[in-house]
PDB file of C-alpha atoms in Angstrom:
ATOM      1  CA  MET A   1     149.725 -63.193 115.585  1.00 59.00           C
ATOM      2  CA  ALA A   2     145.992 -64.008 115.768  1.00 82.00           C
ATOM      3  CA  ILE A   3     143.734 -62.771 113.001  1.00 96.00           C
ATOM      4  CA  ARG A   4     141.653 -59.694 113.791  1.00 98.00           C
ATOM      5  CA  LEU A   5     138.008 -60.405 114.649  1.00 98.00           C
ATOM      6  CA  GLY A   6     135.048 -58.095 114.089  1.00 98.00           C
ATOM      7  CA  LEU A   7     131.384 -58.334 115.104  1.00 98.00           C
ATOM      8  CA  GLY A   8     128.225 -57.369 113.244  1.00 98.00           C
ATOM      9  CA  LEU A   9     126.129 -54.826 115.152  1.00 98.00           C
ATOM     10  CA  PRO A  10     122.406 -55.446 115.874  1.00 98.00           C
ATOM     11  CA  GLN A  11     120.333 -53.808 113.138  1.00 98.00           C
ATOM     12  CA  MET A  12     117.372 -56.164 112.713  1.00 97.00           C
ATOM     13  CA  ARG A  13     113.832 -55.841 114.026  1.00 95.00           C
ATOM     14  CA  GLN A  14     114.264 -57.922 117.190  1.00 96.00           C
ATOM     15  CA  TYR A  15     116.583 -55.241 118.587  1.00 97.00           C
ATOM     16  CA  ALA A  16     115.872 -51.894 120.263  1.00 97.00           C
ATOM     17  CA  ILE A  17     118.358 -49.917 118.196  1.00 97.00           C
ATOM     18  CA  GLY A  18     118.817 -46.964 120.555  1.00 98.00           C
ATOM     19  CA  THR A  19     119.803 -49.106 123.536  1.00 98.00           C
ATOM     20  CA  ASP A  20     120.955 -52.393 122.013  1.00 98.00           C
ATOM     21  CA  VAL A  21     123.526 -50.983 119.566  1.00 98.00           C
ATOM     22  CA  PRO A  22     125.494 -49.141 122.286  1.00 98.00           C
ATOM     23  CA  ALA A  23     125.165 -52.095 124.662  1.00 98.00           C
ATOM     24  CA  VAL A  24     126.423 -54.663 122.139  1.00 98.00           C
ATOM     25  CA  ALA A  25     129.166 -52.311 120.924  1.00 98.00           C
ATOM     26  CA  ARG A  26     130.465 -51.831 124.475  1.00 98.00           C
ATOM     27  CA  ALA A  27     130.240 -55.569 125.163  1.00 98.00           C
ATOM     28  CA  ALA A  28     132.104 -56.438 121.958  1.00 98.00           C
ATOM     29  CA  GLU A  29     134.917 -54.030 122.755  1.00 98.00           C
ATOM     30  CA  ARG A  30     135.140 -55.431 126.272  1.00 98.00           C
ATOM     31  CA  ILE A  31     135.243 -59.015 124.942  1.00 98.00           C
ATOM     32  CA  GLY A  32     138.149 -58.111 122.678  1.00 98.00           C
ATOM     33  CA  TYR A  33     136.655 -57.656 119.204  1.00 98.00           C
ATOM     34  CA  ASP A  34     138.771 -55.377 117.036  1.00 98.00           C
ATOM     35  CA  SER A  35     135.985 -53.895 114.946  1.00 98.00           C
ATOM     36  CA  LEU A  36     132.223 -53.355 114.682  1.00 99.00           C
ATOM     37  CA  TRP A  37     130.324 -53.627 111.400  1.00 98.00           C
ATOM     38  CA  VAL A  38     127.051 -52.782 109.711  1.00 98.00           C
ATOM     39  CA  PHE A  39     125.367 -53.807 106.474  1.00 98.00           C
ATOM     40  CA  GLU A  40     122.720 -52.101 104.366  1.00 98.00           C
ATOM     41  CA  ARG A  41     119.282 -53.308 103.362  1.00 97.00           C
ATOM     42  CA  ALA A  42     117.127 -50.316 102.433  1.00 97.00           C
ATOM     43  CA  LEU A  43     113.746 -52.010 102.064  1.00 97.00           C
ATOM     44  CA  PHE A  44     111.863 -55.299 101.798  1.00 96.00           C
ATOM     45  CA  PRO A  45     109.793 -55.556  98.592  1.00 95.00           C
ATOM     46  CA  GLU A  46     106.429 -57.237  99.058  1.00 93.00           C
ATOM     47  CA  PRO A  47     105.672 -58.967  96.844  1.00 91.00           C
ATOM     48  CA  ALA A  48     109.285 -59.421  95.773  1.00 86.00           C
ATOM     49  CA  THR A  49     109.983 -58.502  92.151  1.00 85.00           C
ATOM     50  CA  GLN A  50     113.234 -60.491  92.138  1.00 94.00           C
ATOM     51  CA  GLY A  51     114.861 -63.138  94.291  1.00 95.00           C
ATOM     52  CA  LEU A  52     117.524 -62.537  96.902  1.00 94.00           C
ATOM     53  CA  TYR A  53     120.832 -61.434  95.294  1.00 92.00           C
ATOM     54  CA  GLY A  54     118.896 -61.362  92.013  1.00 92.00           C
ATOM     55  CA  VAL A  55     118.602 -65.178  91.991  1.00 93.00           C
ATOM     56  CA  GLU A  56     115.206 -66.186  90.651  1.00 91.00           C
ATOM     57  CA  GLY A  57     113.062 -67.940  93.248  1.00 91.00           C
ATOM     58  CA  LEU A  58     115.432 -67.371  96.175  1.00 93.00           C
ATOM     59  CA  PRO A  59     113.327 -65.822  98.975  1.00 93.00           C
ATOM     60  CA  TRP A  60     114.387 -62.793 100.959  1.00 94.00           C
ATOM     61  CA  PRO A  61     115.034 -63.680 104.631  1.00 92.00           C
ATOM     62  CA  ASP A  62     112.355 -62.402 106.967  1.00 92.00           C
ATOM     63  CA  GLU A  63     114.897 -60.506 109.075  1.00 91.00           C
ATOM     64  CA  TYR A  64     115.446 -58.101 106.143  1.00 94.00           C
ATOM     65  CA  ARG A  65     111.980 -56.634 106.799  1.00 95.00           C
ATOM     66  CA  ASN A  66     113.454 -54.152 109.241  1.00 96.00           C
ATOM     67  CA  VAL A  67     117.140 -53.168 109.048  1.00 98.00           C
ATOM     68  CA  ALA A  68     118.366 -49.995 110.736  1.00 98.00           C
ATOM     69  CA  ASP A  69     120.252 -47.388 108.721  1.00 98.00           C
ATOM     70  CA  PRO A  70     123.955 -48.281 108.693  1.00 98.00           C
ATOM     71  CA  LEU A  71     125.353 -44.797 109.328  1.00 98.00           C
ATOM     72  CA  VAL A  72     122.978 -44.155 112.227  1.00 98.00           C
ATOM     73  CA  THR A  73     123.958 -47.535 113.685  1.00 98.00           C
ATOM     74  CA  LEU A  74     127.676 -46.773 113.382  1.00 98.00           C
ATOM     75  CA  THR A  75     127.168 -43.381 115.004  1.00 98.00           C
ATOM     76  CA  LEU A  76     125.506 -44.999 118.022  1.00 98.00           C
ATOM     77  CA  ALA A  77     128.378 -47.484 118.263  1.00 98.00           C
ATOM     78  CA  ALA A  78     130.995 -44.742 117.920  1.00 98.00           C
ATOM     79  CA  ALA A  79     129.561 -42.840 120.867  1.00 98.00           C
ATOM     80  CA  ALA A  80     129.636 -45.967 123.051  1.00 98.00           C
ATOM     81  CA  THR A  81     133.175 -47.171 122.288  1.00 98.00           C
ATOM     82  CA  GLU A  82     136.765 -45.971 122.325  1.00 98.00           C
ATOM     83  CA  ARG A  83     138.939 -48.461 120.466  1.00 98.00           C
ATOM     84  CA  ALA A  84     137.081 -50.634 117.943  1.00 98.00           C
ATOM     85  CA  GLU A  85     137.087 -49.748 114.259  1.00 98.00           C
ATOM     86  CA  LEU A  86     133.712 -48.922 112.722  1.00 98.00           C
ATOM     87  CA  GLY A  87     133.096 -50.458 109.314  1.00 98.00           C
ATOM     88  CA  SER A  88     130.444 -51.131 106.691  1.00 98.00           C
ATOM     89  CA  SER A  89     130.239 -54.464 104.887  1.00 97.00           C
ATOM     90  CA  VAL A  90     128.710 -53.262 102.847  1.00 96.00           C
ATOM     91  CA  LEU A  91     127.216 -49.865 102.269  1.00 98.00           C
ATOM     92  CA  VAL A  92     125.361 -49.901  98.936  1.00 98.00           C
ATOM     93  CA  ALA A  93     127.093 -46.739  97.834  1.00 98.00           C
ATOM     94  CA  PRO A  94     125.022 -45.888  94.719  1.00 98.00           C
ATOM     95  CA  LEU A  95     121.931 -45.524  96.931  1.00 98.00           C
ATOM     96  CA  HIS A  96     123.587 -42.411  98.441  1.00 98.00           C
ATOM     97  CA  LEU A  97     124.383 -38.990  97.027  1.00 98.00           C
ATOM     98  CA  PRO A  98     128.171 -38.886  96.688  1.00 98.00           C
ATOM     99  CA  PHE A  99     128.884 -35.579  98.436  1.00 98.00           C
ATOM    100  CA  GLN A 100     126.558 -36.232 101.374  1.00 98.00           C
ATOM    101  CA  LEU A 101     127.977 -39.723 101.854  1.00 98.00           C
ATOM    102  CA  ALA A 102     131.560 -38.431 101.791  1.00 98.00           C
ATOM    103  CA  LYS A 103     130.785 -35.705 104.319  1.00 98.00           C
ATOM    104  CA  ALA A 104     128.889 -38.053 106.648  1.00 98.00           C
ATOM    105  CA  LEU A 105     131.758 -40.554 106.711  1.00 98.00           C
ATOM    106  CA  ALA A 106     134.305 -37.776 107.280  1.00 98.00           C
ATOM    107  CA  SER A 107     132.242 -36.419 110.188  1.00 98.00           C
ATOM    108  CA  LEU A 108     131.930 -39.877 111.734  1.00 98.00           C
ATOM    109  CA  ASP A 109     135.664 -40.481 111.405  1.00 98.00           C
ATOM    110  CA  ALA A 110     136.465 -37.124 112.996  1.00 98.00           C
ATOM    111  CA  ALA A 111     134.016 -37.781 115.830  1.00 98.00           C
ATOM    112  CA  SER A 112     135.329 -41.301 116.500  1.00 98.00           C
ATOM    113  CA  GLY A 113     139.009 -40.388 116.455  1.00 98.00           C
ATOM    114  CA  GLY A 114     139.859 -42.022 113.149  1.00 98.00           C
ATOM    115  CA  ARG A 115     138.075 -45.385 113.343  1.00 98.00           C
ATOM    116  CA  VAL A 116     135.917 -45.533 110.197  1.00 98.00           C
ATOM    117  CA  VAL A 117     136.371 -48.141 107.454  1.00 98.00           C
ATOM    118  CA  ALA A 118     134.304 -47.331 104.345  1.00 98.00           C
ATOM    119  CA  GLY A 119     133.185 -50.623 102.839  1.00 98.00           C
ATOM    120  CA  PHE A 120     131.292 -50.101  99.583  1.00 98.00           C
ATOM    121  CA  GLY A 121     129.378 -52.332  97.207  1.00 98.00           C
ATOM    122  CA  THR A 122     127.125 -51.791  94.207  1.00 97.00           C
ATOM    123  CA  GLY A 123     124.139 -53.829  95.389  1.00 96.00           C
ATOM    124  CA  TRP A 124     121.729 -55.882  93.312  1.00 96.00           C
ATOM    125  CA  SER A 125     118.149 -54.979  94.318  1.00 97.00           C
ATOM    126  CA  LEU A 126     116.006 -53.439  91.579  1.00 96.00           C
ATOM    127  CA  ASP A 127     113.537 -52.211  94.200  1.00 96.00           C
ATOM    128  CA  GLU A 128     116.204 -50.460  96.251  1.00 97.00           C
ATOM    129  CA  TYR A 129     117.514 -48.696  93.170  1.00 97.00           C
ATOM    130  CA  ALA A 130     113.989 -47.663  92.164  1.00 96.00           C
ATOM    131  CA  ALA A 131     113.455 -46.139  95.602  1.00 97.00           C
ATOM    132  CA  SER A 132     116.851 -44.565  96.272  1.00 97.00           C
ATOM    133  CA  GLY A 133     119.340 -45.080  93.468  1.00 97.00           C
ATOM    134  CA  VAL A 134     121.322 -42.055  92.327  1.00 96.00           C
ATOM    135  CA  ARG A 135     121.204 -43.464  88.792  1.00 97.00           C
ATOM    136  CA  PRO A 136     119.598 -46.580  87.255  1.00 97.00           C
ATOM    137  CA  ILE A 137     121.028 -49.897  88.419  1.00 97.00           C
ATOM    138  CA  ALA A 138     122.671 -50.494  85.028  1.00 97.00           C
ATOM    139  CA  GLU A 139     124.999 -47.563  85.784  1.00 97.00           C
ATOM    140  CA  ARG A 140     125.941 -48.663  89.289  1.00 97.00           C
ATOM    141  CA  GLY A 141     129.587 -49.354  88.489  1.00 97.00           C
ATOM    142  CA  ALA A 142     130.145 -45.874  87.064  1.00 97.00           C
ATOM    143  CA  VAL A 143     128.339 -44.359  90.043  1.00 98.00           C
ATOM    144  CA  LEU A 144     130.594 -46.227  92.475  1.00 98.00           C
ATOM    145  CA  ASP A 145     133.650 -45.002  90.578  1.00 98.00           C
ATOM    146  CA  GLU A 146     132.570 -41.404  91.024  1.00 98.00           C
ATOM    147  CA  ILE A 147     131.600 -41.898  94.668  1.00 98.00           C
ATOM    148  CA  ILE A 148     135.149 -43.065  95.399  1.00 98.00           C
ATOM    149  CA  GLU A 149     136.525 -40.023  93.553  1.00 98.00           C
ATOM    150  CA  VAL A 150     134.245 -37.638  95.465  1.00 98.00           C
ATOM    151  CA  CYS A 151     135.162 -39.227  98.798  1.00 98.00           C
ATOM    152  CA  ARG A 152     138.878 -38.877  98.103  1.00 98.00           C
ATOM    153  CA  ALA A 153     138.381 -35.233  97.115  1.00 98.00           C
ATOM    154  CA  VAL A 154     136.167 -34.306 100.097  1.00 98.00           C
ATOM    155  CA  TRP A 155     138.443 -36.099 102.555  1.00 98.00           C
ATOM    156  CA  GLY A 156     141.538 -34.448 101.077  1.00 98.00           C
ATOM    157  CA  PRO A 157     142.968 -30.948 101.413  1.00 98.00           C
ATOM    158  CA  ASP A 158     140.997 -27.793 100.693  1.00 98.00           C
ATOM    159  CA  PRO A 159     140.031 -26.330  98.341  1.00 98.00           C
ATOM    160  CA  VAL A 160     137.982 -29.332  97.221  1.00 98.00           C
ATOM    161  CA  VAL A 161     137.444 -29.512  93.459  1.00 98.00           C
ATOM    162  CA  HIS A 162     135.527 -32.189  91.541  1.00 98.00           C
ATOM    163  CA  ASP A 163     133.955 -32.131  88.090  1.00 98.00           C
ATOM    164  CA  GLY A 164     131.953 -35.309  87.530  1.00 97.00           C
ATOM    165  CA  GLN A 165     128.684 -36.518  86.074  1.00 96.00           C
ATOM    166  CA  LEU A 166     126.936 -36.578  89.463  1.00 97.00           C
ATOM    167  CA  THR A 167     128.855 -34.062  91.554  1.00 98.00           C
ATOM    168  CA  LYS A 168     130.394 -30.723  90.635  1.00 98.00           C
ATOM    169  CA  ILE A 169     132.431 -28.800  93.219  1.00 98.00           C
ATOM    170  CA  THR A 170     134.026 -25.747  91.663  1.00 97.00           C
ATOM    171  CA  SER A 171     136.181 -24.878  94.663  1.00 98.00           C
ATOM    172  CA  ALA A 172     135.156 -25.194  98.305  1.00 98.00           C
ATOM    173  CA  VAL A 173     136.280 -25.647 101.862  1.00 98.00           C
ATOM    174  CA  VAL A 174     134.656 -28.829 103.200  1.00 98.00           C
ATOM    175  CA  GLY A 175     134.943 -29.881 106.813  1.00 97.00           C
ATOM    176  CA  PRO A 176     135.311 -31.585 109.120  1.00 98.00           C
ATOM    177  CA  LYS A 177     138.108 -33.641 107.647  1.00 98.00           C
ATOM    178  CA  PRO A 178     138.643 -37.269 108.682  1.00 98.00           C
ATOM    179  CA  ALA A 179     141.038 -37.815 111.559  1.00 98.00           C
ATOM    180  CA  ARG A 180     143.175 -39.904 109.162  1.00 97.00           C
ATOM    181  CA  PRO A 181     142.799 -41.190 105.589  1.00 96.00           C
ATOM    182  CA  ILE A 182     139.672 -43.368 105.608  1.00 98.00           C
ATOM    183  CA  PRO A 183     140.376 -46.771 104.021  1.00 98.00           C
ATOM    184  CA  VAL A 184     137.997 -47.705 101.200  1.00 98.00           C
ATOM    185  CA  LEU A 185     137.268 -51.424 100.903  1.00 98.00           C
ATOM    186  CA  LEU A 186     135.166 -52.928  98.132  1.00 98.00           C
ATOM    187  CA  ALA A 187     133.012 -56.007  97.746  1.00 98.00           C
ATOM    188  CA  ALA A 188     134.132 -57.724  94.536  1.00 97.00           C
ATOM    189  CA  GLY A 189     134.027 -61.175  93.023  1.00 94.00           C
ATOM    190  CA  GLY A 190     136.119 -60.794  89.889  1.00 92.00           C
ATOM    191  CA  GLY A 191     136.270 -59.075  86.521  1.00 94.00           C
ATOM    192  CA  ARG A 192     135.698 -55.335  86.397  1.00 96.00           C
ATOM    193  CA  ALA A 193     135.025 -55.170  90.147  1.00 97.00           C
ATOM    194  CA  PHE A 194     138.466 -56.643  90.864  1.00 98.00           C
ATOM    195  CA  ARG A 195     140.094 -54.143  88.522  1.00 98.00           C
ATOM    196  CA  ARG A 196     138.303 -51.270  90.257  1.00 98.00           C
ATOM    197  CA  LEU A 197     139.523 -52.567  93.608  1.00 98.00           C
ATOM    198  CA  VAL A 198     143.127 -52.981  92.508  1.00 98.00           C
ATOM    199  CA  ASP A 199     143.266 -49.543  90.888  1.00 98.00           C
ATOM    200  CA  HIS A 200     141.231 -47.417  93.303  1.00 97.00           C
ATOM    201  CA  ALA A 201     140.610 -49.069  96.692  1.00 98.00           C
ATOM    202  CA  ASP A 202     142.518 -49.983  99.819  1.00 98.00           C
ATOM    203  CA  GLY A 203     141.033 -53.393 100.418  1.00 98.00           C
ATOM    204  CA  TRP A 204     138.651 -56.250  99.703  1.00 98.00           C
ATOM    205  CA  LEU A 205     135.461 -57.443 101.401  1.00 98.00           C
ATOM    206  CA  PRO A 206     134.921 -61.104 100.469  1.00 98.00           C
ATOM    207  CA  VAL A 207     132.079 -63.269 101.817  1.00 96.00           C
ATOM    208  CA  GLY A 208     132.576 -66.612 103.569  1.00 93.00           C
ATOM    209  CA  ILE A 209     131.249 -68.898 100.850  1.00 90.00           C
ATOM    210  CA  GLY A 210     133.751 -71.646 101.627  1.00 93.00           C
ATOM    211  CA  ALA A 211     137.473 -71.604 102.298  1.00 95.00           C
ATOM    212  CA  GLN A 212     138.507 -73.054  98.933  1.00 95.00           C
ATOM    213  CA  ALA A 213     136.370 -70.602  96.962  1.00 96.00           C
ATOM    214  CA  VAL A 214     137.574 -67.585  98.945  1.00 97.00           C
ATOM    215  CA  ALA A 215     141.194 -68.726  98.660  1.00 97.00           C
ATOM    216  CA  ALA A 216     140.817 -69.013  94.883  1.00 97.00           C
ATOM    217  CA  GLN A 217     139.365 -65.495  94.676  1.00 97.00           C
ATOM    218  CA  TRP A 218     142.198 -64.170  96.840  1.00 98.00           C
ATOM    219  CA  ARG A 219     144.812 -65.742  94.567  1.00 97.00           C
ATOM    220  CA  GLN A 220     143.084 -64.255  91.527  1.00 98.00           C
ATOM    221  CA  LEU A 221     143.004 -60.804  93.118  1.00 98.00           C
ATOM    222  CA  ARG A 222     146.683 -60.922  94.081  1.00 98.00           C
ATOM    223  CA  GLU A 223     147.648 -62.045  90.583  1.00 98.00           C
ATOM    224  CA  LEU A 224     145.661 -59.192  89.072  1.00 98.00           C
ATOM    225  CA  ALA A 225     147.308 -56.702  91.435  1.00 98.00           C
ATOM    226  CA  GLU A 226     150.725 -57.944  90.323  1.00 98.00           C
ATOM    227  CA  GLU A 227     149.741 -57.708  86.657  1.00 97.00           C
ATOM    228  CA  ARG A 228     148.566 -54.124  87.113  1.00 98.00           C
ATOM    229  CA  GLY A 229     151.669 -53.098  89.025  1.00 98.00           C
ATOM    230  CA  ARG A 230     150.092 -52.543  92.406  1.00 98.00           C
ATOM    231  CA  THR A 231     152.625 -52.603  95.237  1.00 96.00           C
ATOM    232  CA  LYS A 232     150.409 -51.319  98.071  1.00 97.00           C
ATOM    233  CA  PRO A 233     149.057 -54.147 100.265  1.00 97.00           C
ATOM    234  CA  ILE A 234     145.376 -55.077  99.896  1.00 98.00           C
ATOM    235  CA  ARG A 235     143.593 -55.129 103.238  1.00 98.00           C
ATOM    236  CA  THR A 236     141.116 -58.017 103.552  1.00 98.00           C
ATOM    237  CA  VAL A 237     138.058 -58.369 105.789  1.00 98.00           C
ATOM    238  CA  LEU A 238     136.030 -61.553 105.336  1.00 98.00           C
ATOM    239  CA  ARG A 239     132.313 -61.331 106.186  1.00 98.00           C
ATOM    240  CA  VAL A 240     130.769 -64.519 107.587  1.00 97.00           C
ATOM    241  CA  ASN A 241     126.998 -64.649 107.944  1.00 95.00           C
ATOM    242  CA  THR A 242     126.150 -67.285 110.519  1.00 95.00           C
ATOM    243  CA  SER A 243     123.019 -69.375 110.948  1.00 88.00           C
ATOM    244  CA  ARG A 244     123.186 -70.768 114.466  1.00 77.00           C
ATOM    245  CA  ARG A 245     121.238 -73.564 116.097  1.00 68.00           C
ATOM    246  CA  ALA A 246     121.712 -75.611 119.236  1.00 59.00           C
ATOM    247  CA  LYS A 247     122.277 -78.900 117.420  1.00 59.00           C
ATOM    248  CA  PRO A 248     124.655 -79.485 114.495  1.00 58.00           C
ATOM    249  CA  TYR A 249     123.431 -79.585 110.921  1.00 58.00           C
ATOM    250  CA  ASP A 250     123.723 -83.205 109.805  1.00 60.00           C
ATOM    251  CA  GLY A 251     123.286 -82.732 106.067  1.00 58.00           C
ATOM    252  CA  ALA A 252     126.205 -83.040 103.697  1.00 57.00           C
ATOM    253  CA  ASP A 253     125.015 -79.834 101.990  1.00 62.00           C
ATOM    254  CA  ARG A 254     125.567 -77.686 105.085  1.00 70.00           C
ATOM    255  CA  ARG A 255     126.861 -74.292 104.064  1.00 81.00           C
ATOM    256  CA  PRO A 256     129.796 -72.664 105.901  1.00 86.00           C
ATOM    257  CA  PHE A 257     128.983 -71.065 109.255  1.00 92.00           C
ATOM    258  CA  GLN A 258     125.726 -72.950 109.744  1.00 90.00           C
ATOM    259  CA  GLY A 259     125.318 -74.932 112.929  1.00 90.00           C
ATOM    260  CA  ASP A 260     126.186 -74.671 116.599  1.00 92.00           C
ATOM    261  CA  VAL A 261     128.988 -72.519 117.989  1.00 94.00           C
ATOM    262  CA  ASP A 262     131.541 -75.308 117.668  1.00 94.00           C
ATOM    263  CA  GLN A 263     130.769 -75.713 113.964  1.00 93.00           C
ATOM    264  CA  ILE A 264     130.984 -71.961 113.410  1.00 95.00           C
ATOM    265  CA  VAL A 265     134.372 -71.881 115.135  1.00 96.00           C
ATOM    266  CA  ALA A 266     135.580 -74.845 113.076  1.00 95.00           C
ATOM    267  CA  ASP A 267     134.673 -72.921 109.919  1.00 95.00           C
ATOM    268  CA  LEU A 268     136.465 -69.855 111.297  1.00 96.00           C
ATOM    269  CA  VAL A 269     139.609 -71.951 111.762  1.00 96.00           C
ATOM    270  CA  GLU A 270     139.415 -73.170 108.157  1.00 95.00           C
ATOM    271  CA  HIS A 271     138.856 -69.676 106.725  1.00 96.00           C
ATOM    272  CA  ALA A 272     141.542 -68.132 108.927  1.00 95.00           C
ATOM    273  CA  GLY A 273     144.051 -70.342 107.152  1.00 94.00           C
ATOM    274  CA  ILE A 274     143.536 -68.456 103.881  1.00 95.00           C
ATOM    275  CA  GLY A 275     145.803 -65.672 105.084  1.00 94.00           C
ATOM    276  CA  LEU A 276     143.323 -62.792 105.284  1.00 97.00           C
ATOM    277  CA  ASP A 277     143.683 -59.900 107.730  1.00 98.00           C
ATOM    278  CA  GLU A 278     140.355 -59.990 109.515  1.00 98.00           C
ATOM    279  CA  ILE A 279     137.087 -61.904 109.857  1.00 98.00           C
ATOM    280  CA  LEU A 280     133.802 -60.140 110.535  1.00 98.00           C
ATOM    281  CA  ILE A 281     131.369 -62.467 112.329  1.00 98.00           C
ATOM    282  CA  ASP A 282     127.675 -61.570 111.991  1.00 98.00           C
ATOM    283  CA  LEU A 283     125.664 -63.427 114.616  1.00 97.00           C
ATOM    284  CA  GLN A 284     122.634 -61.160 114.866  1.00 97.00           C
ATOM    285  CA  GLY A 285     120.172 -63.003 112.617  1.00 93.00           C
ATOM    286  CA  THR A 286     119.440 -65.952 114.918  1.00 91.00           C
ATOM    287  CA  ALA A 287     119.884 -64.211 118.300  1.00 95.00           C
ATOM    288  CA  ARG A 288     116.633 -63.462 120.107  1.00 95.00           C
ATOM    289  CA  ASP A 289     117.819 -60.230 121.681  1.00 97.00           C
ATOM    290  CA  ALA A 290     120.896 -58.159 122.492  1.00 98.00           C
ATOM    291  CA  ARG A 291     121.747 -60.144 125.616  1.00 97.00           C
ATOM    292  CA  GLU A 292     121.856 -63.412 123.695  1.00 97.00           C
ATOM    293  CA  LEU A 293     123.849 -61.760 120.894  1.00 98.00           C
ATOM    294  CA  ALA A 294     126.475 -60.517 123.359  1.00 98.00           C
ATOM    295  CA  ASP A 295     126.635 -63.893 125.124  1.00 98.00           C
ATOM    296  CA  VAL A 296     127.108 -65.834 121.886  1.00 97.00           C
ATOM    297  CA  ALA A 297     129.645 -63.283 120.658  1.00 98.00           C
ATOM    298  CA  ALA A 298     131.665 -63.858 123.834  1.00 98.00           C
ATOM    299  CA  GLU A 299     131.481 -67.652 123.433  1.00 98.00           C
ATOM    300  CA  VAL A 300     132.520 -67.535 119.774  1.00 98.00           C
ATOM    301  CA  PHE A 301     135.409 -65.173 120.527  1.00 98.00           C
ATOM    302  CA  GLU A 302     136.707 -67.293 123.410  1.00 98.00           C
ATOM    303  CA  LYS A 303     136.508 -70.562 121.478  1.00 97.00           C
ATOM    304  CA  ALA A 304     137.988 -69.024 118.323  1.00 97.00           C
ATOM    305  CA  ARG A 305     141.000 -67.692 120.204  1.00 97.00           C
ATOM    306  CA  ALA A 306     141.419 -71.025 121.992  1.00 96.00           C
ATOM    307  CA  ALA A 307     141.423 -72.713 118.566  1.00 96.00           C
ATOM    308  CA  GLY A 308     144.172 -70.436 117.339  1.00 94.00           C
ATOM    309  CA  VAL A 309     142.065 -68.028 115.281  1.00 96.00           C
TER     310      VAL A 309
END
């Protein structure tokens, strides 16, 4: 059975969000993509107070200057589609109030007929936390823990009860409920984040940093799950951020998923061999407009399937 394939929705400034998101979502579903995905970038600090991902000196990509809200984007896609799952990879959960986030995701799942996948991460941007963080960035892990607890409570049966540091619900009826239990997937690279995933989440959201590195992380996560007595399968959705150009990259230091479509597909083949459930392909950064994004998405899908992905 071929691996599931997902597509990143157009959120960046070259796109007309109101028309391009529905158009690309419909095209992706027609092409055969199994899922549609968003990411979150709340702001673009200028001048930057820290490098990208917190790495000193690493510049923020220019396309991050204008990124549409992930939940609004998913809502537009939900209204334009019937089959594809609707996921976030990732939503920076501690930038959102727990109760409001839980209710918004439940409403979207009810409206879409049970298609939402809640992909959460803790983020890294000091500026985003200063602007929108529920608590200081140093507490982001504890905040994520409570957000997961609040989501499970709000999505579960009434009366909803929760007594936490951020959210207190004495006893309440909260609706609408999700159409089915919403899977919670987490971005995690090891350590405490892996333990949180194994103990409290349904799945993992790795990033395509190279097949060997991802495979090693996957082995580590499975070993930890066995150690901690987890028997429930861990769903896996690999995010690959592409950088496309007409001609191949010639340098030996080419990172995965950089290059022309054939190189991107070759990297998909290599990563598909890891044994993950799904690959999310984000092509939006180097597409000029929605038409080009849809055309490239169709080409990548066709060539990936022909290559056995």
